[in-house]
mmCIF file of C-alpha atoms and ligand atoms in Angstrom:
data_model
loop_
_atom_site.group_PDB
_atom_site.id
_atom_site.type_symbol
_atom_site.label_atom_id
_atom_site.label_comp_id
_atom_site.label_asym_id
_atom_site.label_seq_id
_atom_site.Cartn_x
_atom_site.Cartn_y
_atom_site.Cartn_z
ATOM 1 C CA UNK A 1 -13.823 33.440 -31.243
ATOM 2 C CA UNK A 2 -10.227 32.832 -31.246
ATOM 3 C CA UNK A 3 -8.854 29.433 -31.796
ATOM 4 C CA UNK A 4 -4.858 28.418 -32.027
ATOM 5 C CA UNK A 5 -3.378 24.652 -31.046
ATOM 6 C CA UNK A 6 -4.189 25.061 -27.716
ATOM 7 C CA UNK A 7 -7.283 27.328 -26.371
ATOM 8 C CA UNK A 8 -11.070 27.008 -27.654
ATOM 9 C CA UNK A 9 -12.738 29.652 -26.476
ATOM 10 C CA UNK A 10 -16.503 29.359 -26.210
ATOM 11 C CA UNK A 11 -19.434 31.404 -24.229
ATOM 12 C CA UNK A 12 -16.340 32.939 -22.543
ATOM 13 C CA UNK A 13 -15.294 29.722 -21.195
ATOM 14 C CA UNK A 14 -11.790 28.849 -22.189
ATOM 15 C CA UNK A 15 -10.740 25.266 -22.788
ATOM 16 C CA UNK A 16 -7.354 23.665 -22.723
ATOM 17 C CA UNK A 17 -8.239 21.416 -25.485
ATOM 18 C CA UNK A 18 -4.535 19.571 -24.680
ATOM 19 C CA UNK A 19 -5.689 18.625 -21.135
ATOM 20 C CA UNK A 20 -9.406 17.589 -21.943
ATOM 21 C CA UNK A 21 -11.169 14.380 -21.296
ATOM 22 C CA UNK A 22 -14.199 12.766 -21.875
ATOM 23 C CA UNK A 23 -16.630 10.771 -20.148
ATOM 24 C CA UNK A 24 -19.604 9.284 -21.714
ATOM 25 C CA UNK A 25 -22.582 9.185 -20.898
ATOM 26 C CA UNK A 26 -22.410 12.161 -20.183
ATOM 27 C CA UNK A 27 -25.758 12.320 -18.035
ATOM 28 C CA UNK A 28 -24.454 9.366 -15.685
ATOM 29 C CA UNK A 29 -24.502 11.580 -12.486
ATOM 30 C CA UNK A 30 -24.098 9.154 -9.998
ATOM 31 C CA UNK A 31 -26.684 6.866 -9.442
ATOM 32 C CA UNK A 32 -28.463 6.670 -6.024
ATOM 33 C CA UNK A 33 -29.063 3.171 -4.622
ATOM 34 C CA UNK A 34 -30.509 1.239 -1.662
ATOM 35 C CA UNK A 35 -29.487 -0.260 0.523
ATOM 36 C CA UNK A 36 -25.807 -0.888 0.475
ATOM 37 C CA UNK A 37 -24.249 -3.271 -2.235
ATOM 38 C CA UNK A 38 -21.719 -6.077 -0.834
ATOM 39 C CA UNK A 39 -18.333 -5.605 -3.614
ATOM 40 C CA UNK A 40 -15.659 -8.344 -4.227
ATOM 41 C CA UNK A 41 -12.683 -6.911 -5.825
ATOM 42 C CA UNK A 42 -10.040 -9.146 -7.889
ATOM 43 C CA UNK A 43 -6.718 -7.198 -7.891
ATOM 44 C CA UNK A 44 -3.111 -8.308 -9.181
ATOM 45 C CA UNK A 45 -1.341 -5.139 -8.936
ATOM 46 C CA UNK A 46 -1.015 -1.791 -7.324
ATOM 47 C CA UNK A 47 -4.237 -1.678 -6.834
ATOM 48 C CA UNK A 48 -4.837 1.933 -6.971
ATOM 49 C CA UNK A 49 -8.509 1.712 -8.304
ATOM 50 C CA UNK A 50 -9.070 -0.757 -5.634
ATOM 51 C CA UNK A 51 -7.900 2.696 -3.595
ATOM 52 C CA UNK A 52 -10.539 5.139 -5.112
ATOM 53 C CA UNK A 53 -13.425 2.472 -4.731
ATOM 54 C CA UNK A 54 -13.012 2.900 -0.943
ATOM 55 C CA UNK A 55 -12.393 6.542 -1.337
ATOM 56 C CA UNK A 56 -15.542 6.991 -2.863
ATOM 57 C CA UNK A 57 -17.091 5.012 -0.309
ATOM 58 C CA UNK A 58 -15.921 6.545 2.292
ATOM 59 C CA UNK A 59 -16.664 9.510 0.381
ATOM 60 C CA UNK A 60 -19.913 8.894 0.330
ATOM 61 C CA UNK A 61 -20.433 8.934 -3.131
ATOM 62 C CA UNK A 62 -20.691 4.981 -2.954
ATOM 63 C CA UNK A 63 -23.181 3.139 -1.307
ATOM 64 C CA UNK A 64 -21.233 -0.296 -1.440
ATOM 65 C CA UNK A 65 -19.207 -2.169 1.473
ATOM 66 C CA UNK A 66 -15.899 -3.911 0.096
ATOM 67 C CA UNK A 67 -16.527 -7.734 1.555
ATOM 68 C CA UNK A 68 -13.184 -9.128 0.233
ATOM 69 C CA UNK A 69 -10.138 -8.213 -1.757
ATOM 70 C CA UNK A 70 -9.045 -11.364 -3.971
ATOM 71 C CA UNK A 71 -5.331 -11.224 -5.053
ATOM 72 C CA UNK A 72 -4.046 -14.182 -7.390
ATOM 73 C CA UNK A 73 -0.403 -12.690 -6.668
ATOM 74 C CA UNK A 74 1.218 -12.556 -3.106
ATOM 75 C CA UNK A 75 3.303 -10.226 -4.103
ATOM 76 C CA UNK A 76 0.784 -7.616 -5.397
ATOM 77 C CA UNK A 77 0.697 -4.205 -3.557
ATOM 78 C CA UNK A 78 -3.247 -4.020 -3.754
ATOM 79 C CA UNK A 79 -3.057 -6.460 -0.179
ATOM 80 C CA UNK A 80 -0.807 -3.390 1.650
ATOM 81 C CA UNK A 81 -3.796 -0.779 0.809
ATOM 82 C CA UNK A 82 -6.097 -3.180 2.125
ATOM 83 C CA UNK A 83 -3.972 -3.758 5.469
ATOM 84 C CA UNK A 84 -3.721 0.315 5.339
ATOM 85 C CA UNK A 85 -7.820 0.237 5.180
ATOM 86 C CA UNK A 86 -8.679 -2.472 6.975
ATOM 87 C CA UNK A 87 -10.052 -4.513 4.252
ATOM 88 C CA UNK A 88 -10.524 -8.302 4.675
ATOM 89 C CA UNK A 89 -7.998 -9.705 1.437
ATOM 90 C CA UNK A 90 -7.744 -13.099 1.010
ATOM 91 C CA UNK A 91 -4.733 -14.220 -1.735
ATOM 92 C CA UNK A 92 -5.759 -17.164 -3.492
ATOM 93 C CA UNK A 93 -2.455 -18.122 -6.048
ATOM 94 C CA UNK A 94 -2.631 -19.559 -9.133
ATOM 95 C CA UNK A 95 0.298 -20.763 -9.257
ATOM 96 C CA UNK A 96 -0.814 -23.175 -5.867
ATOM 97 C CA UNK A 97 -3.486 -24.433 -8.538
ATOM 98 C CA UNK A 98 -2.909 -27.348 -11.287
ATOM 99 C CA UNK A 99 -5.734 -25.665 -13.334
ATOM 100 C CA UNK A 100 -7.225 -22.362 -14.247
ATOM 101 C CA UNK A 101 -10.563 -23.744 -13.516
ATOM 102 C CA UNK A 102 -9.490 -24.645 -10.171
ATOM 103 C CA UNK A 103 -8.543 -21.607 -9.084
ATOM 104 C CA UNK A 104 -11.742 -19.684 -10.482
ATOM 105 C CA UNK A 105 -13.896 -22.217 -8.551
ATOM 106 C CA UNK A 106 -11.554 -21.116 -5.086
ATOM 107 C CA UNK A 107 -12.623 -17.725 -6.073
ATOM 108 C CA UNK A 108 -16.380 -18.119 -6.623
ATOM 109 C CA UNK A 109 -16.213 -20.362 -3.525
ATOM 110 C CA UNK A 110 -15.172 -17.165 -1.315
ATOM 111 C CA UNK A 111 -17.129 -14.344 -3.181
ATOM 112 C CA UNK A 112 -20.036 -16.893 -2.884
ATOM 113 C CA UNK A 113 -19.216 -17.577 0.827
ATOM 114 C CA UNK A 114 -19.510 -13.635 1.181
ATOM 115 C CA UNK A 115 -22.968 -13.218 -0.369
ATOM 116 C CA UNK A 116 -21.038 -10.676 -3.036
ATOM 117 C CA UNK A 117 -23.476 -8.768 -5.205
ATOM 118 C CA UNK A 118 -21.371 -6.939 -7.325
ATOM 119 C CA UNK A 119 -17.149 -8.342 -8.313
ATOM 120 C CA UNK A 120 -14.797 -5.431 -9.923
ATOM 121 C CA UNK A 121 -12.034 -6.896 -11.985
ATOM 122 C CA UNK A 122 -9.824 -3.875 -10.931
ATOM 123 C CA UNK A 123 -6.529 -4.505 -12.259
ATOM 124 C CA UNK A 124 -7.181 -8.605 -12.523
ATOM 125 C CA UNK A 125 -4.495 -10.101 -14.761
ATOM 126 C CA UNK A 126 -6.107 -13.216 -15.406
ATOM 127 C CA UNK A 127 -8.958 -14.229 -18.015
ATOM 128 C CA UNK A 128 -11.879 -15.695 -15.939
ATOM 129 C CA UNK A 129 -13.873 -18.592 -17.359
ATOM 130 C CA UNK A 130 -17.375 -19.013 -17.574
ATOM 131 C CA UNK A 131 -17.728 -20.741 -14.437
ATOM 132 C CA UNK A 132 -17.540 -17.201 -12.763
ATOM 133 C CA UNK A 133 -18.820 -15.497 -15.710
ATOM 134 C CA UNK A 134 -21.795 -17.445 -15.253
ATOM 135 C CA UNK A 135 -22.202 -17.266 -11.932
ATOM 136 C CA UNK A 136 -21.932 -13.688 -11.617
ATOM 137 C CA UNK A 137 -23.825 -13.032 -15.053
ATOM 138 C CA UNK A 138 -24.470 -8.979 -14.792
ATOM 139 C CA UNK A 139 -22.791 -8.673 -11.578
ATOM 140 C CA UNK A 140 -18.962 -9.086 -12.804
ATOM 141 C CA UNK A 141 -17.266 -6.012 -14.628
ATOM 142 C CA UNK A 142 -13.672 -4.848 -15.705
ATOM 143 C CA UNK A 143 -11.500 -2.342 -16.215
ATOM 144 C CA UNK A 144 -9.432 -2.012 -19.177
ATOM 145 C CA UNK A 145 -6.926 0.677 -20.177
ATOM 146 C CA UNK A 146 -8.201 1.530 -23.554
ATOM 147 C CA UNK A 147 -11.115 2.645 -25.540
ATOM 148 C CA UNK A 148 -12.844 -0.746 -26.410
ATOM 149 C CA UNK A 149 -13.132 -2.248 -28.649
ATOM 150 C CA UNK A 150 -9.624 -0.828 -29.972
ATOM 151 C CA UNK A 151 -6.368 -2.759 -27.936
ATOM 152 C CA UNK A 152 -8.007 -5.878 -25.928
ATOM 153 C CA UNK A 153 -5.491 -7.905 -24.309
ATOM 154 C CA UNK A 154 -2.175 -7.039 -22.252
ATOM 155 C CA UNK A 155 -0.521 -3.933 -22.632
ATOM 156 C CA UNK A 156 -2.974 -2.017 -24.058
ATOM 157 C CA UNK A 157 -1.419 1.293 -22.812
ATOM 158 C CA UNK A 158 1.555 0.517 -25.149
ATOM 159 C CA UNK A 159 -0.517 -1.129 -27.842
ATOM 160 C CA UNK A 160 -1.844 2.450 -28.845
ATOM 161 C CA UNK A 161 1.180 4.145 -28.982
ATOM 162 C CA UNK A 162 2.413 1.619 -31.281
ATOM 163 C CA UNK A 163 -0.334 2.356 -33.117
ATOM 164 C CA UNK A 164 0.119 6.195 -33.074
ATOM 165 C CA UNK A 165 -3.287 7.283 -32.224
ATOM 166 C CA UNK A 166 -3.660 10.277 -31.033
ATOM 167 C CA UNK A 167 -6.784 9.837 -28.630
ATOM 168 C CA UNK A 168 -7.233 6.661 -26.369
ATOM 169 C CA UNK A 169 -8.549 5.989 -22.965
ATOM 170 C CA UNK A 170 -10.382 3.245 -20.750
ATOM 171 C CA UNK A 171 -13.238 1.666 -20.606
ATOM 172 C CA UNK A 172 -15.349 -0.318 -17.356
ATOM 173 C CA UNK A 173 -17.575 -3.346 -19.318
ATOM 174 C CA UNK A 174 -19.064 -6.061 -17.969
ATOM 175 C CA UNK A 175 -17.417 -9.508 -18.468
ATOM 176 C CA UNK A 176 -18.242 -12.130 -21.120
ATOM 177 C CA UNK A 177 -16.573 -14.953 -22.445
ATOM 178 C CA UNK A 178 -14.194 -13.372 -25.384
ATOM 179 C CA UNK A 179 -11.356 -11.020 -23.671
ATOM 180 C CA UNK A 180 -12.382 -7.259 -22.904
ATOM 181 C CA UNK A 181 -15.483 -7.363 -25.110
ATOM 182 C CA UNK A 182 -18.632 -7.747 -23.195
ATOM 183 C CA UNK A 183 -20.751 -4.451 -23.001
ATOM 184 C CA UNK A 184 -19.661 -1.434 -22.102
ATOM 185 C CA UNK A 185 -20.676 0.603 -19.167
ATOM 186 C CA UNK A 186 -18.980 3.898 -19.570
ATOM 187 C CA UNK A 187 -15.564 5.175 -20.966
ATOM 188 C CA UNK A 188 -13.457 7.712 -20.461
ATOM 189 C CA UNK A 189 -11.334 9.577 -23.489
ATOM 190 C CA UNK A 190 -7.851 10.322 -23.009
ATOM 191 C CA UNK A 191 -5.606 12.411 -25.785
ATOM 192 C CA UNK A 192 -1.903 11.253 -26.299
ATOM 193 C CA UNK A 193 0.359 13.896 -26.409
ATOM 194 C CA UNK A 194 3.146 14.066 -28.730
ATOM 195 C CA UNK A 195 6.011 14.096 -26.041
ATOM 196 C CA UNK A 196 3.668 11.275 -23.649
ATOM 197 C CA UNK A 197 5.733 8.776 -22.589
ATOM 198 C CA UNK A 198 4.057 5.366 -21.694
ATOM 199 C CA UNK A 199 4.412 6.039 -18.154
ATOM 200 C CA UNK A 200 2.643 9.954 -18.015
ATOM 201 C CA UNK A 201 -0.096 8.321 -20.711
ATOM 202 C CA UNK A 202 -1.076 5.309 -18.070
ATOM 203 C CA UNK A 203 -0.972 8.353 -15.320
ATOM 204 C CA UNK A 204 -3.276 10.125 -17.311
ATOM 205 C CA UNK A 205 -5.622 7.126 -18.460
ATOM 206 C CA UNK A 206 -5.345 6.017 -14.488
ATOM 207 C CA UNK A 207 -6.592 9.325 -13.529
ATOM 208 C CA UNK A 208 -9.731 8.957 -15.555
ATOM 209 C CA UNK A 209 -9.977 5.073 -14.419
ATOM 210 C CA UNK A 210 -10.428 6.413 -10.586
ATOM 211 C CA UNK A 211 -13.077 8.782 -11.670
ATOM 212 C CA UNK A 212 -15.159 6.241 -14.160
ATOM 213 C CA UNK A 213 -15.183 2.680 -12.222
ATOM 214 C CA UNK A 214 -16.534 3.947 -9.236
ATOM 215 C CA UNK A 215 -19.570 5.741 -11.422
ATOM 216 C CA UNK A 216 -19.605 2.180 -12.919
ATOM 217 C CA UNK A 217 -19.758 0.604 -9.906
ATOM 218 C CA UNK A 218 -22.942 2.808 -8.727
ATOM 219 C CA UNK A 219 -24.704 2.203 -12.186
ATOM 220 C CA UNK A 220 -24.351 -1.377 -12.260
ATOM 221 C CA UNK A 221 -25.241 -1.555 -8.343
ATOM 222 C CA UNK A 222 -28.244 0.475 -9.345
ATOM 223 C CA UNK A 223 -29.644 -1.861 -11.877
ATOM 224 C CA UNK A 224 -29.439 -4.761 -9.360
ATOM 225 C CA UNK A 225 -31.185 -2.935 -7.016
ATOM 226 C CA UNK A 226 -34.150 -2.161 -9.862
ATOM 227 C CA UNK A 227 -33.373 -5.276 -11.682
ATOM 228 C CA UNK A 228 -32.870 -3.296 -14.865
ATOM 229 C CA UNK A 229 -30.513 -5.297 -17.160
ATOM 230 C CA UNK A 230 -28.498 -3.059 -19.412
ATOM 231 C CA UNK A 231 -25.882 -5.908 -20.500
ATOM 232 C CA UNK A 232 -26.876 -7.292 -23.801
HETATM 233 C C1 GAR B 301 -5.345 -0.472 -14.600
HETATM 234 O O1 GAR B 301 -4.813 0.529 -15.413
HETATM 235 C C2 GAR B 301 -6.300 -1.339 -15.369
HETATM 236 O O2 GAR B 301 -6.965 -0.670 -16.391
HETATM 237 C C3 GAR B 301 -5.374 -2.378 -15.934
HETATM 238 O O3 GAR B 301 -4.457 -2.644 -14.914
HETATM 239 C C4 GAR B 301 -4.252 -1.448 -14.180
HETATM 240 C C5 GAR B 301 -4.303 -1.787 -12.711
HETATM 241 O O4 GAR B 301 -3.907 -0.689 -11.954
HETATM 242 N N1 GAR B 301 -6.085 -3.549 -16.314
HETATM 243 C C6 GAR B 301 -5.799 -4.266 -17.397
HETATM 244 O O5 GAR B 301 -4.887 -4.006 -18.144
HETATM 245 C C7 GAR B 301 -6.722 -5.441 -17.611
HETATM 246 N N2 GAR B 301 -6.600 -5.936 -18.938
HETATM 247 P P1 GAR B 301 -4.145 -0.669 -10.400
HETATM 248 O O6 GAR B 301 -3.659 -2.007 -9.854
HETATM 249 O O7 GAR B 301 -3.290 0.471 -9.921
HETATM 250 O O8 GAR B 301 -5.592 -0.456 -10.154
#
């Protein structure tokens, strides 16, 4: 066995140990589910994971239909992929509201009007209160740019390279009251490279975010369909 900063060689397989992630669990597969789960998705940016949620559905590695696409932000780029995919959006802006609660009641009002199962914080900038937290108790999950519970909050991307550690990641949880703590559904582990900037890092972290939230997605769809309650 020969080992030097870069290969691991083991059973003849040869890993770049510079370029390897790490899901976990490990055994999640991707869970099989019936019949099809109805999705709201809450997007304030580019909305690229919004993009590989209907990938996978169309790949048919996701059972789910996307009912709505919620933007707070009428400027957010998510709306053009749902134009491009012909995915009803709907942009509800804060800034039209005098309070936070009153825009998180428009927003229940039109996931609720939509009989959504399942909402994917999936890139939301905004904290939700527990009007929607409530409502959507084990059905509401996010998407956050780090390895919880290290770097809640904004910028979390830059947050660990402040902190110089050398391994970070993301994480899909499901939403509770405090800020990017409620339980965790599966993560993803991401190294930092010495000459990472912030933008390759968040290419690399996104990269594992389009593979992990639509497992997430199909694991927390799953245990609606049984029932199963895996959110302590
Ligand atoms: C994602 O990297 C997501 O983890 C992050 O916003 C990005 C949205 O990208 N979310 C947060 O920071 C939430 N605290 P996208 O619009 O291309 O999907």
């Amino acid at each position: 066995m020969e080992q030097d900063n870069k290969k691991y060689m083991e059973n003849n397989i040869s890993y770049d140990l510079n370029e390897q992630s790490l899901i976990s669990p490990l055994d999640l597969g991707s869970p099989l589910f019936e019949p099809k789960i109805r999705l709201g998705v809450l997007a304030s940016g580019n909305g690229s994971n919004f993009e590989y949620i209907i990938k996978s559905i169309q790949n048919n590695q996701l059972n789910a239909e996307i009912s709505i696409l919620i933007v707070n932000n009428p400027g957010c780029l998510a709306i053009s992929k749902a134009i491009k995919y012909k995915i009803p959006y709907v942009i509800i802006n804060h800034r039209d509201c005098q309070s936070r609660l009153e825009h998180d009641m428009l927003v229940m009002k039109k996931l609720d009007e939509l009989s959504v199962e399942l909402v994917i914080m999936a890139g939301w900038m905004r904290i939700v209160g527990e009007e929607i937290i409530n409502g959507y108790k084990n059905r509401l999950i996010n998407i956050h740019p780090s390895l919880l519970p290290s770097f809640k909050g904004v910028d979390a991307i830059q947050q660990a390279i402040d902190k110089r550690v050398t391994i970070t990641g993301c994480t899909v949880h499901y939403v509770q009251k405090e800020v990017d703590s409620g339980s965790i559904i599966i993560q993803a582990a991401v190294p930092i490279k010495e000459q990472d900037s912030k933008e390759t890092l968040k290419k690399r972290i996104q990269d594992m975010e389009h593979i992990i939230l639509p497992l997430a997605i199909a694991k927390v769809a799953k245990n609606i369909r049984t029932g199963f309650k895996d959110n302590k």
